[in-house]
Tab-separated table of C-alpha atoms in Angstrom:
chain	number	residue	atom	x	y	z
A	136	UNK	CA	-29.182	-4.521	-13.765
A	137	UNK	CA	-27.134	-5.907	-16.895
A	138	UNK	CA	-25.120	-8.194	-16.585
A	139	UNK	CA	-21.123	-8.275	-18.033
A	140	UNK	CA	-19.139	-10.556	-19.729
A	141	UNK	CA	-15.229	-10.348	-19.768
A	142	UNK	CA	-13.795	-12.854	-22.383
A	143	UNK	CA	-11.080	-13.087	-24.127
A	144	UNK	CA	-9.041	-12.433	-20.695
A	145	UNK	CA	-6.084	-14.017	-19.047
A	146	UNK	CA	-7.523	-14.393	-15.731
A	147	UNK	CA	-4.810	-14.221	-12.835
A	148	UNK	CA	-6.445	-15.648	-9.410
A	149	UNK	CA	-4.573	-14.892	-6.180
A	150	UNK	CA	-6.817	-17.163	-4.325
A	151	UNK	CA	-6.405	-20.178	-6.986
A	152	UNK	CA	-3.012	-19.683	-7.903
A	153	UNK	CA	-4.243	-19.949	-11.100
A	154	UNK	CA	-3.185	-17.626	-14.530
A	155	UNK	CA	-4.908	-19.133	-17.061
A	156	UNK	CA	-7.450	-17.971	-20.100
A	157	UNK	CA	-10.672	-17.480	-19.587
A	158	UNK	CA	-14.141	-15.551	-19.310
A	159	UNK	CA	-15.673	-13.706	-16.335
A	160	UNK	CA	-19.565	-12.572	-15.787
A	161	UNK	CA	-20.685	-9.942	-13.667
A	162	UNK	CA	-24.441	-8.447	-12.334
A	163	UNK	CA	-25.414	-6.112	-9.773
A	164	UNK	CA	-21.585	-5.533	-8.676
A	165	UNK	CA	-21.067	-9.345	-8.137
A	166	UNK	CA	-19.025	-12.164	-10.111
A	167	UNK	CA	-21.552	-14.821	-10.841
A	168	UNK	CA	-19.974	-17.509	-12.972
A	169	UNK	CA	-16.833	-18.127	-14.404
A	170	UNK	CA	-15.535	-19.896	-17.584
A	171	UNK	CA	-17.350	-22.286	-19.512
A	172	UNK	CA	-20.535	-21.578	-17.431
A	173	UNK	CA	-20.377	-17.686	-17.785
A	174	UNK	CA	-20.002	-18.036	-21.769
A	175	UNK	CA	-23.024	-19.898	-21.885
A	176	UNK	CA	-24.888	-17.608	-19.485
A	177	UNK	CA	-23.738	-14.774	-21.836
A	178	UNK	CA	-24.210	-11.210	-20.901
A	179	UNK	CA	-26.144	-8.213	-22.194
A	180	UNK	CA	-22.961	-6.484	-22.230
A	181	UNK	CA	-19.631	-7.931	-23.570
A	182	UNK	CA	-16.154	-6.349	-23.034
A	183	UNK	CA	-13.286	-8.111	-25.346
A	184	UNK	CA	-9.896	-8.157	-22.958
A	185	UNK	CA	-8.160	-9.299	-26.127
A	186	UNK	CA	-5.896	-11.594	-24.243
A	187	UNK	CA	-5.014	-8.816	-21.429
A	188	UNK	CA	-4.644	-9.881	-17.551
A	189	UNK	CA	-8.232	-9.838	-15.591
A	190	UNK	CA	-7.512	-9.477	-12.193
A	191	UNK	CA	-9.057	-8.313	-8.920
A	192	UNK	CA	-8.567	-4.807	-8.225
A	193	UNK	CA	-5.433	-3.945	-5.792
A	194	UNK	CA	-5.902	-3.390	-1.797
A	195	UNK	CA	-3.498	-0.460	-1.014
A	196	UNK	CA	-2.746	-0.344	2.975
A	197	UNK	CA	-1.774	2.931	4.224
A	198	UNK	CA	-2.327	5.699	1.318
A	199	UNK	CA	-2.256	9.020	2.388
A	200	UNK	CA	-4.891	11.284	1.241
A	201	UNK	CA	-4.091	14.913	2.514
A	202	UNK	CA	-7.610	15.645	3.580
A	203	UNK	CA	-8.142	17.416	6.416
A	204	UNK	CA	-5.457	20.359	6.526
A	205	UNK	CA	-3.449	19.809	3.093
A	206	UNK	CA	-5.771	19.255	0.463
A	207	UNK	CA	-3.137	21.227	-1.679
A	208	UNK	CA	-0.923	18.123	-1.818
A	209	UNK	CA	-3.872	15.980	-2.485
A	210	UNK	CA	-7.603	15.206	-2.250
A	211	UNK	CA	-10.276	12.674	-2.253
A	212	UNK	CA	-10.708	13.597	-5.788
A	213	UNK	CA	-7.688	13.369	-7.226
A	214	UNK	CA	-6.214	10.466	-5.025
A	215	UNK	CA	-9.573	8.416	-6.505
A	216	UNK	CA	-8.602	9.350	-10.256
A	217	UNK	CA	-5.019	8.133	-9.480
A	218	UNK	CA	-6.159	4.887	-7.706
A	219	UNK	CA	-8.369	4.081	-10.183
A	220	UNK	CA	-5.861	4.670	-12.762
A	221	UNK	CA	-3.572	2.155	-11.452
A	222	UNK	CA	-5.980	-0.266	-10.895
A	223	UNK	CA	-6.442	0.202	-6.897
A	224	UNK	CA	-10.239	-0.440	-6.401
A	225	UNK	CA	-9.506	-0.027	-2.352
A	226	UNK	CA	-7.575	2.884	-0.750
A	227	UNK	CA	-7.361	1.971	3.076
A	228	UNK	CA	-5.991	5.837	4.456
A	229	UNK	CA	-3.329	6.817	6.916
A	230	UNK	CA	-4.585	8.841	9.891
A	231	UNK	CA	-1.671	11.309	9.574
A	232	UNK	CA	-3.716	14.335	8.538
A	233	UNK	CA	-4.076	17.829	9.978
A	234	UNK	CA	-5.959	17.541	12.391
A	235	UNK	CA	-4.753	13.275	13.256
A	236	UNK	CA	-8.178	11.563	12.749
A	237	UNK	CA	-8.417	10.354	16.403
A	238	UNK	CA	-12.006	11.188	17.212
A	239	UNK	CA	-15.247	10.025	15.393
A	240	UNK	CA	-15.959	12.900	14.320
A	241	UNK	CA	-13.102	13.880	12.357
A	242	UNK	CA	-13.421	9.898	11.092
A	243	UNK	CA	-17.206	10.772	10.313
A	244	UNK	CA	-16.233	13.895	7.987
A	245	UNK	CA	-13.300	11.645	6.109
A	246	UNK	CA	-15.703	8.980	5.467
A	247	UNK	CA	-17.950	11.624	4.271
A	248	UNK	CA	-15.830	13.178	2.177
A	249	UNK	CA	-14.389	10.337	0.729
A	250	UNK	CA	-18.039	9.350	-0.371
A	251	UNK	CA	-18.676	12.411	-2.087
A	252	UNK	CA	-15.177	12.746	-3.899
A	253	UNK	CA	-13.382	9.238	-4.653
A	254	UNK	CA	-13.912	7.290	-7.550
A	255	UNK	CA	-13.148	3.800	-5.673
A	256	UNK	CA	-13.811	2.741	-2.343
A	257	UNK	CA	-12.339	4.177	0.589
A	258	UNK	CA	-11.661	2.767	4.285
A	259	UNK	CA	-9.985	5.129	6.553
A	260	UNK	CA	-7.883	4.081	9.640
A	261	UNK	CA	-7.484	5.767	12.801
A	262	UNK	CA	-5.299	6.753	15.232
A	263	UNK	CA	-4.082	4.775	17.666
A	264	UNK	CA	-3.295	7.992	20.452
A	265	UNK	CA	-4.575	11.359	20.587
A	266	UNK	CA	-2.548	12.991	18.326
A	267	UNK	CA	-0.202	10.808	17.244
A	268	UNK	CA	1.544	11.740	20.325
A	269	UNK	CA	2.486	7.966	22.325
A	270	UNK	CA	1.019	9.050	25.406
A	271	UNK	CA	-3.110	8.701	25.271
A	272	UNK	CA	-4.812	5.720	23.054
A	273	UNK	CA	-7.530	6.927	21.422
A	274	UNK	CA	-11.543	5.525	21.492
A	275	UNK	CA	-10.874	2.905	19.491
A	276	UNK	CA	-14.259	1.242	20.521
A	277	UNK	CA	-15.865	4.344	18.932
A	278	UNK	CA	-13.908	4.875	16.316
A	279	UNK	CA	-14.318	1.222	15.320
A	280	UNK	CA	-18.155	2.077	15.108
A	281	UNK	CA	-17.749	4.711	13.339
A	282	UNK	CA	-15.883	3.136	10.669
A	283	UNK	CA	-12.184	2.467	11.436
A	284	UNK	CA	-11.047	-0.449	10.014
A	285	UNK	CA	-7.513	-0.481	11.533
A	286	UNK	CA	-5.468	1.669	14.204
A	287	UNK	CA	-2.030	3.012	13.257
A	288	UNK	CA	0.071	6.295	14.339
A	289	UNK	CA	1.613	5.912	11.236
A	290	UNK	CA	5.697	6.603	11.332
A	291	UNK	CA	5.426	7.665	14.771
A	292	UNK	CA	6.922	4.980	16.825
A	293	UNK	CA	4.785	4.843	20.428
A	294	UNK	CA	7.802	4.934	22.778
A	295	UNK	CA	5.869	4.791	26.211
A	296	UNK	CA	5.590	0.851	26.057
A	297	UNK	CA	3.071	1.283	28.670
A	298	UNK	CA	0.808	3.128	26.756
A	299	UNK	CA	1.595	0.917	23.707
A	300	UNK	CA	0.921	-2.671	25.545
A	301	UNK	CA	-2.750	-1.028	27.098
A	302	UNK	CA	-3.435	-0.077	23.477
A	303	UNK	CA	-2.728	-3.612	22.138
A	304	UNK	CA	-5.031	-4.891	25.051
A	305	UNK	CA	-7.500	-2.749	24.572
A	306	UNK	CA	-7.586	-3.202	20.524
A	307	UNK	CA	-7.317	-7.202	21.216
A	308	UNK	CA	-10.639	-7.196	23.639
A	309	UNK	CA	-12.320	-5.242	21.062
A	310	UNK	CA	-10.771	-7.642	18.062
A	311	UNK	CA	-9.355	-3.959	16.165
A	312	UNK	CA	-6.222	-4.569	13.583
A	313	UNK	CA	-2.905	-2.810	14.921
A	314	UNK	CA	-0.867	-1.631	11.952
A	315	UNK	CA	2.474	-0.283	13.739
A	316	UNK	CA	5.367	1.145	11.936
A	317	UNK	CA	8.516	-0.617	13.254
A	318	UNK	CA	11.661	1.585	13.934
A	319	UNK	CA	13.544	1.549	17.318
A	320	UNK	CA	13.025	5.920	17.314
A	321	UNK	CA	16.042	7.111	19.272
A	322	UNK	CA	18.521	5.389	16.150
A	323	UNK	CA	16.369	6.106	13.767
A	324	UNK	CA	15.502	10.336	14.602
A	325	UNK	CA	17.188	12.235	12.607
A	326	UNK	CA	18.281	9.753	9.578
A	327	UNK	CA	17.109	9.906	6.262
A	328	UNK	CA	19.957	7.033	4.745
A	329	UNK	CA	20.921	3.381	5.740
A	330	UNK	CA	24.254	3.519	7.405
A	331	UNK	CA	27.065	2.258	5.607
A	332	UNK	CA	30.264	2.473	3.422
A	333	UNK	CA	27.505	4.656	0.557
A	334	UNK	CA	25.977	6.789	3.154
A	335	UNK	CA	29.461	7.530	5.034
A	336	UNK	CA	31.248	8.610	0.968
A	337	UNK	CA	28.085	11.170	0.692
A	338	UNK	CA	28.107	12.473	4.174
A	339	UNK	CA	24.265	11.734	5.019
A	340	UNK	CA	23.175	10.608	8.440
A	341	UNK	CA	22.333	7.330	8.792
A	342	UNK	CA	20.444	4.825	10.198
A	343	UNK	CA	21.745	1.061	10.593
A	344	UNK	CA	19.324	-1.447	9.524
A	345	UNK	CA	19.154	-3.330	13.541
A	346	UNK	CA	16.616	-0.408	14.139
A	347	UNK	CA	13.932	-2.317	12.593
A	348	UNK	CA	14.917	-5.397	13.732
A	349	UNK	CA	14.874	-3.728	17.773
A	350	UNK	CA	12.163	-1.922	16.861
A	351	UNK	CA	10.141	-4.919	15.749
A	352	UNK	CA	11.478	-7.294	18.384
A	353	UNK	CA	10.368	-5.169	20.927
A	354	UNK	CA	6.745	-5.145	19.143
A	355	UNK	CA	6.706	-8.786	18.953
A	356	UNK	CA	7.324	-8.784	22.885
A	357	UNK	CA	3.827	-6.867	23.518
A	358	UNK	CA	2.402	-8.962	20.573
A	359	UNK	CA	2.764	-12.203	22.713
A	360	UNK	CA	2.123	-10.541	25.853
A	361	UNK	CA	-1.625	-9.236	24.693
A	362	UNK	CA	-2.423	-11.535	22.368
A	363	UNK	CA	-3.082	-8.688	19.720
A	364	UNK	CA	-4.013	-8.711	15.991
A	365	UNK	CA	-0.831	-6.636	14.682
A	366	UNK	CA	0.469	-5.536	11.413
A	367	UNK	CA	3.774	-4.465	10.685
A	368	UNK	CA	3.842	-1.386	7.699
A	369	UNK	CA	6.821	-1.991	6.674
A	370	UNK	CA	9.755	-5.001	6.639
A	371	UNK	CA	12.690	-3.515	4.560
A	372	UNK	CA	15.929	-5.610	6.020
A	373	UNK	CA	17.059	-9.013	6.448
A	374	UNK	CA	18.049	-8.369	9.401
A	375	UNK	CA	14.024	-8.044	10.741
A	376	UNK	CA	12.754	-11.384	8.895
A	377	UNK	CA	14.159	-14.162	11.288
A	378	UNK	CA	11.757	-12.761	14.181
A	379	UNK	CA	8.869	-12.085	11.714
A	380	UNK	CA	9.452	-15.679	10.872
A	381	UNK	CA	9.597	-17.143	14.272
A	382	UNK	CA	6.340	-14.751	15.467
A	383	UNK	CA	4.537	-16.095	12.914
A	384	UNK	CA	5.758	-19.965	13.731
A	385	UNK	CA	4.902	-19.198	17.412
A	386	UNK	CA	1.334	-18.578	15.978
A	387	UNK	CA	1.202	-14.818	16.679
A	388	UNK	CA	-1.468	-12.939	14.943
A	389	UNK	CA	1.449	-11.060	13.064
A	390	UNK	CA	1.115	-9.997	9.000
A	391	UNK	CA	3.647	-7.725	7.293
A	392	UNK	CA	4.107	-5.125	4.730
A	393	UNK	CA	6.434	-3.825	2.540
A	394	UNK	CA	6.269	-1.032	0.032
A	395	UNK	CA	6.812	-1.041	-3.279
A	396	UNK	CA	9.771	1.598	-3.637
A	397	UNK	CA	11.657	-0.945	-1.236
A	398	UNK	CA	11.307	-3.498	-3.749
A	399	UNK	CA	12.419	-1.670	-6.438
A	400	UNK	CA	14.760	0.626	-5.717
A	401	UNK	CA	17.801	0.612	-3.364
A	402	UNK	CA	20.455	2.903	-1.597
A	403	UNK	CA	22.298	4.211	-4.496
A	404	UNK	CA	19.406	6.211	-6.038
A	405	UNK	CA	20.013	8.323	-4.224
A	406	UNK	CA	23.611	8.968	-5.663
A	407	UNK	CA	22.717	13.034	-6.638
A	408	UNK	CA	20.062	13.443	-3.722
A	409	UNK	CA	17.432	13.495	-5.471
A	410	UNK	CA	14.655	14.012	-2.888
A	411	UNK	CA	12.197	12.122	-4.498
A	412	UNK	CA	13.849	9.141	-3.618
A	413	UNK	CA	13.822	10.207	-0.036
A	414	UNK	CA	11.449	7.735	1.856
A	415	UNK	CA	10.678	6.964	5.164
A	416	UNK	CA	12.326	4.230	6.165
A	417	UNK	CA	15.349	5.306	4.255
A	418	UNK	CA	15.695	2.804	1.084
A	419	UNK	CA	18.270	-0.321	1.914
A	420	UNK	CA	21.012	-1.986	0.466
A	421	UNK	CA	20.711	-4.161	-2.751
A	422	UNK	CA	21.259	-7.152	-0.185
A	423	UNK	CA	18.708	-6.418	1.980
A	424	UNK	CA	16.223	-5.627	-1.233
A	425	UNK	CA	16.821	-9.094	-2.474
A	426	UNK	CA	15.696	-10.829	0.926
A	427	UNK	CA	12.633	-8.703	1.141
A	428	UNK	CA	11.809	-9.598	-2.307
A	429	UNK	CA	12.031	-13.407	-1.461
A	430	UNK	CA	10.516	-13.110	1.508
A	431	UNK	CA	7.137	-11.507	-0.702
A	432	UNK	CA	7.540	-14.450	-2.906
A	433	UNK	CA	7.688	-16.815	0.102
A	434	UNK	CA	4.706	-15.059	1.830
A	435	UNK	CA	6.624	-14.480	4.828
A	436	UNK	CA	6.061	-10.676	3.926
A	437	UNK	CA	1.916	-10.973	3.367
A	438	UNK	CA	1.441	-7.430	1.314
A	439	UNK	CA	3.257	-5.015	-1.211
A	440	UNK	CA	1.337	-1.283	-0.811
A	441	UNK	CA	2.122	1.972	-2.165
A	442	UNK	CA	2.631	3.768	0.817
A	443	UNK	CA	1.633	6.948	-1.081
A	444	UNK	CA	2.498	10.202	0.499
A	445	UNK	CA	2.309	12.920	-1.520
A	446	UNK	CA	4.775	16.166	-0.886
A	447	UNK	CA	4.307	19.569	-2.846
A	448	UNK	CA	7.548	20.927	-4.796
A	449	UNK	CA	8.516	23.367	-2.299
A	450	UNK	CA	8.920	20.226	1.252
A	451	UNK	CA	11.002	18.355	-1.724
A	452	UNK	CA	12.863	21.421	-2.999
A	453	UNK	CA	15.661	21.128	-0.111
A	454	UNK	CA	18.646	19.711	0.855
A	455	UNK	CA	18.692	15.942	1.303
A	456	UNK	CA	18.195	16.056	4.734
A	457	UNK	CA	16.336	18.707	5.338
A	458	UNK	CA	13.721	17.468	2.451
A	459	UNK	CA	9.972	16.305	3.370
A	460	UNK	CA	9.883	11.928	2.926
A	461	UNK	CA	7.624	10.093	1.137
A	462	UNK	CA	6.336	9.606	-2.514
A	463	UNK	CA	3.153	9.178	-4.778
A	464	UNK	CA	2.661	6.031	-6.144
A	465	UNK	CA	-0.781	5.092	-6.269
A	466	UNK	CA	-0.409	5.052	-10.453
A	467	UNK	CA	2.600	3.410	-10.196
A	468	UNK	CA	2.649	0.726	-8.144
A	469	UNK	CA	1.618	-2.028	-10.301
A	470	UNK	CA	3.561	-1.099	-13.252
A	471	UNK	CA	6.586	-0.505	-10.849
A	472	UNK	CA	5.308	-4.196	-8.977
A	473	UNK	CA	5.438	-5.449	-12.881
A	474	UNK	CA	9.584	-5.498	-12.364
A	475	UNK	CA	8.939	-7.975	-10.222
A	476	UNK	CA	7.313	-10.266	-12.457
A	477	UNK	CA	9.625	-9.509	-15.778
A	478	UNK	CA	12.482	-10.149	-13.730
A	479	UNK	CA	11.447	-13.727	-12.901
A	480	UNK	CA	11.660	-13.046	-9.358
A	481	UNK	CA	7.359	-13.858	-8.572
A	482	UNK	CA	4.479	-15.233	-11.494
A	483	UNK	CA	1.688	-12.859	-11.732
A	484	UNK	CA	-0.305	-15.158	-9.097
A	485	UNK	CA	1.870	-14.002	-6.236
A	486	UNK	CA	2.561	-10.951	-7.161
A	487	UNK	CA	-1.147	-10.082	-7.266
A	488	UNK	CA	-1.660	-12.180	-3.778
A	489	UNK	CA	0.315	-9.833	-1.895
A	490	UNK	CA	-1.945	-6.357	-3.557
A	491	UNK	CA	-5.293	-8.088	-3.398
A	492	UNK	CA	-6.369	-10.983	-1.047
A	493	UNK	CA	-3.343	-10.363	1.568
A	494	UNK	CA	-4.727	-7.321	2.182
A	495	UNK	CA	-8.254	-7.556	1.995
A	496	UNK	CA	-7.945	-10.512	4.340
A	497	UNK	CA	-6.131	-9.207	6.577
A	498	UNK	CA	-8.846	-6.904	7.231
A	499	UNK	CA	-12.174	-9.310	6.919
A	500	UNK	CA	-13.039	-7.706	3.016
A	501	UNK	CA	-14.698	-9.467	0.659
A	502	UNK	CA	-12.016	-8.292	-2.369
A	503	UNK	CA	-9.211	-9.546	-3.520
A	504	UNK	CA	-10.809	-12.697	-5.253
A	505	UNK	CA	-12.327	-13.630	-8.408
A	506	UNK	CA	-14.448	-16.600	-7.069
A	507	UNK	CA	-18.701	-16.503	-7.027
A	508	UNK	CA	-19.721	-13.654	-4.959
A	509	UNK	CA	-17.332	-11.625	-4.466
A	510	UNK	CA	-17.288	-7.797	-5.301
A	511	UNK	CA	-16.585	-7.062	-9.013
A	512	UNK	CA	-13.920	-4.878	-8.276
A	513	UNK	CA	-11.839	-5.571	-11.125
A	514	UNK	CA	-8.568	-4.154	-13.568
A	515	UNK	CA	-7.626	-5.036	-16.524
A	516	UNK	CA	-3.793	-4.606	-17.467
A	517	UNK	CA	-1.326	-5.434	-20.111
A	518	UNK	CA	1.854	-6.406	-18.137
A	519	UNK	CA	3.890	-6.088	-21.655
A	520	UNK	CA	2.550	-2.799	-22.968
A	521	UNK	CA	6.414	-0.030	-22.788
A	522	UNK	CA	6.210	3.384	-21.578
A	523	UNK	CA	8.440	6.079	-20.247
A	524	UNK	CA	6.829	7.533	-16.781
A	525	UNK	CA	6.129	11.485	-17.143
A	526	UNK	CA	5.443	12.521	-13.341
A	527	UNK	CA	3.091	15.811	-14.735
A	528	UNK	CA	1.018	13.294	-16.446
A	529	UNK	CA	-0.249	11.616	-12.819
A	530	UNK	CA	-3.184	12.747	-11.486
A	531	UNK	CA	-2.016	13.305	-8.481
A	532	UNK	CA	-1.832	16.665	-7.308
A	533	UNK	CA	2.097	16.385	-5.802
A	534	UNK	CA	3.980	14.635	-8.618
A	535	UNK	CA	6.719	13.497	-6.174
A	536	UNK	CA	7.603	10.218	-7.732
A	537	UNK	CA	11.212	8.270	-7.889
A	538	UNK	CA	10.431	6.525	-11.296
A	539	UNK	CA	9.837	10.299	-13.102
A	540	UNK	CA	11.474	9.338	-16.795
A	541	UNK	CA	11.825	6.089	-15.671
A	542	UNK	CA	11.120	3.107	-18.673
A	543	UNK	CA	8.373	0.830	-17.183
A	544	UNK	CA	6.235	-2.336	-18.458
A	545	UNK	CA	2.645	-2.916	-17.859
A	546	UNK	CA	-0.429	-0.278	-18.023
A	547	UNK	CA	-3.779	-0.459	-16.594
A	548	UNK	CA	-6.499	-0.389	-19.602
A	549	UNK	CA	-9.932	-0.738	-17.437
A	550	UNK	CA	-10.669	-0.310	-13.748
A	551	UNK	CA	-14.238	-1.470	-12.408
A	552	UNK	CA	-15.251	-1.149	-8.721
A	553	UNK	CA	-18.624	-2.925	-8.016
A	554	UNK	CA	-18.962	-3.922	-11.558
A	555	UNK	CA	-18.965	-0.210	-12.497
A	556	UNK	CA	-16.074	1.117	-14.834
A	557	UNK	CA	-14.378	4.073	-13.209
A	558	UNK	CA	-11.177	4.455	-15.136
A	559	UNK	CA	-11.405	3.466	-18.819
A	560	UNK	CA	-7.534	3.963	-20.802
A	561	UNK	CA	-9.128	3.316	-24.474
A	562	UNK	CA	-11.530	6.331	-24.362
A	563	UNK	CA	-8.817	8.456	-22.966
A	564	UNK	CA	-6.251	7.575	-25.870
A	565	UNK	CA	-8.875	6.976	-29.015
């Protein structure tokens, strides 16, 4: 195999802390030096970055790629050219297809699939009851073996907390990551806006923000009571980061997400009901968007995802509340991240943390690093570089994104997963 040498780059290390110039070499998938010692190793091949951002490829928990049952919406195919267009080398994938993948061998034909199709790498989750329904955990032991590399019903809150603390016993005896989307159901069915004076003036049913809070209270309960590994999806109010705090304090196995179009984006988008900014939670106040935002730059929140859920024109085509939730973002979430970082709010060290090592930590990967050894899974970006956002330019198949026309800074120019280039912007735009 040949070996690589990136030089010229601004290298931006999660793991370090580190954003500083220099030089990267890469063989058989794997960095091998760095800096001074990988310019005087050299490298068959040399790739100028011309002073752009070298960083490890992003970990996106909890994409949704419509395979089984809606490949219309979107595939393994085009979900990989997406990814890899936004610089996510790792799609980890919701269970919430048609059929739920709750049995190895639906698991076993994803997997398969994904193989065949997707341009980066692929690690599917399961479900964590038959169905998605709350009332039967699934074989997580088998599914485990078969490749699950974390147990979620997605938004489906399990409401039988029964059933939920005997899956969280089960998954902790067998050492399986819990990923639990945290919403107290009964106040939450129903509401697709966070309650208040905005939601009351446009007449759409609301949710107030104390349902995450309950909802993840009640989680943190059967947390300490089974001594399970547990995730949260999704932390969007202040109101839910004094118990994430004190769970983690009390040295509960706890991490947290948040995604990126509660970052960026608050309540009063949704001013004409526009349905593509109709997302599951509902988006939050500007208040609550700050805290969440310093609680990512604190680490209290461990990882920023995507949460990509793609929706065909005709679910989005309805009224507000009738309208299918969700929205693609698998190109845009590190541009749309990039706000962050022009806005002074994180450095490009800690933005990157919480879409690379977080992530792959949190679930035992190698990626996520740019030390000796690990995976070459790598993009290259220009956080500067201007553009106006054209949705029926993504390669998505559902072009259901909030920031369509939007201006945005930063653009992937290279994406390389195990030292191979799979997305490559200069050869598209000679």
């Amino acid at each position: 195999m040949t070996a690589t040498l990136f030089h010229n780059a601004r290298l931006i290390d999660p793991e370090a802390g580190t954003d500083a110039p220099g030089s990267l070499l890469v063989r058989d998938g794997v960095i091998v030096a760095r800096g001074e010692e990988a310019d005087a190793t050299g490298g068959d091949a040399r790739i100028d970055c011309r002073g752009a951002c070298l960083a490890p490829g992003l970990v996106d928990i909890g994409v949704k790629v419509c395979e089984p049952g809606e490949r219309h919406k979107e595939s393994f195919g085009t979900a990989g050219q997406a990814a890899a267009a936004g610089g996510v080398t790792t799609m980890v994938t919701r269970p919430d297809t048609t059929p739920d993948i709750d049995t190895p061998e639906v698991l076993e034909f994803v997997a398969r699939r994904a193989r065949e199709a997707s341009l980066v790498r692929v690690l599917p989750m399961a479900a964590l009851t038959k169905g998605r329904a709350g009332r039967e955990m699934t074989e997580i032991g088998f599914l485990l073996d078969a490749g699950a590399v974390a147990f979620t019903d997605c938004d489906r809150v399990v409401t039988d907390t029964k059933v939920f603390s005997r899956a969280l016993t089960y998954a902790r005896s067998l050492g399986a990551l819990v990923i639990a989307h945290v919403q107290e159901p009964t106040l939450s069915q129903g509401a697709c806006a966070t309650s208040g004076k905005f939601a009351a003036l446009r007449g759409l049913p609301a949710v107030s923000p104390m349902a995450e809070r309950m909802g993840f209270d009640r989680d943190m309960a059967l947390v300490e009571m089974t001594g399970a590994r547990y995730h949260a999806d999704q932390i969007t109010t202040a109101r839910a980061l004094p118990p994430l705090e004190r769970a983690k304090r009390n040295g509960l196995d706890v991490t947290a997400g948040v995604s990126i179009h509660h970052l960026t984006l608050n309540e009063f988008d949704v001013a004409d009901y526009r349905t593509f900014f109709k997302v599951k939670p509902p988006l939050r106040s500007e208040d609550d968007r700050r805290a969440v935002i310093e609680a990512v730059a604190s680490g209290l929140i461990d990882i920023i995802s995507s949460m990509h859920t793609p929706q065909d024109e005709e679910s989005k085509r309805l009224p507000f509340e009738e309208a299918a939730s969700g929205a693609v973002a698998l190109e845009t979430l590190l541009p749309a991240a990039l706000r962050l970082y022009h806005s002074g709010d994180m450095d490009l060290p800690t933005l990157l943390r919480a879409m690379t090592l977080n992530p792959a930590r949190r679930l035992g990967l190698p990626q996520g690093r740019l030390s000796k050894g690990a995976p070459a899974d790598l993009v290259l970006f220009d956080p500067d570089a201007p553009f106006v956002l054209d949705r029926f330019a993504l390669r998505s198949k559902s072009k259901n994104t909030p920031f369509d026309g939007a201006r945005m800074q930063g653009r992937v120019i290279g994406t390389w997963v195990g030292g191979t280039c799979v997305y490559d912007r200069t050869s598209e735009h000679a």
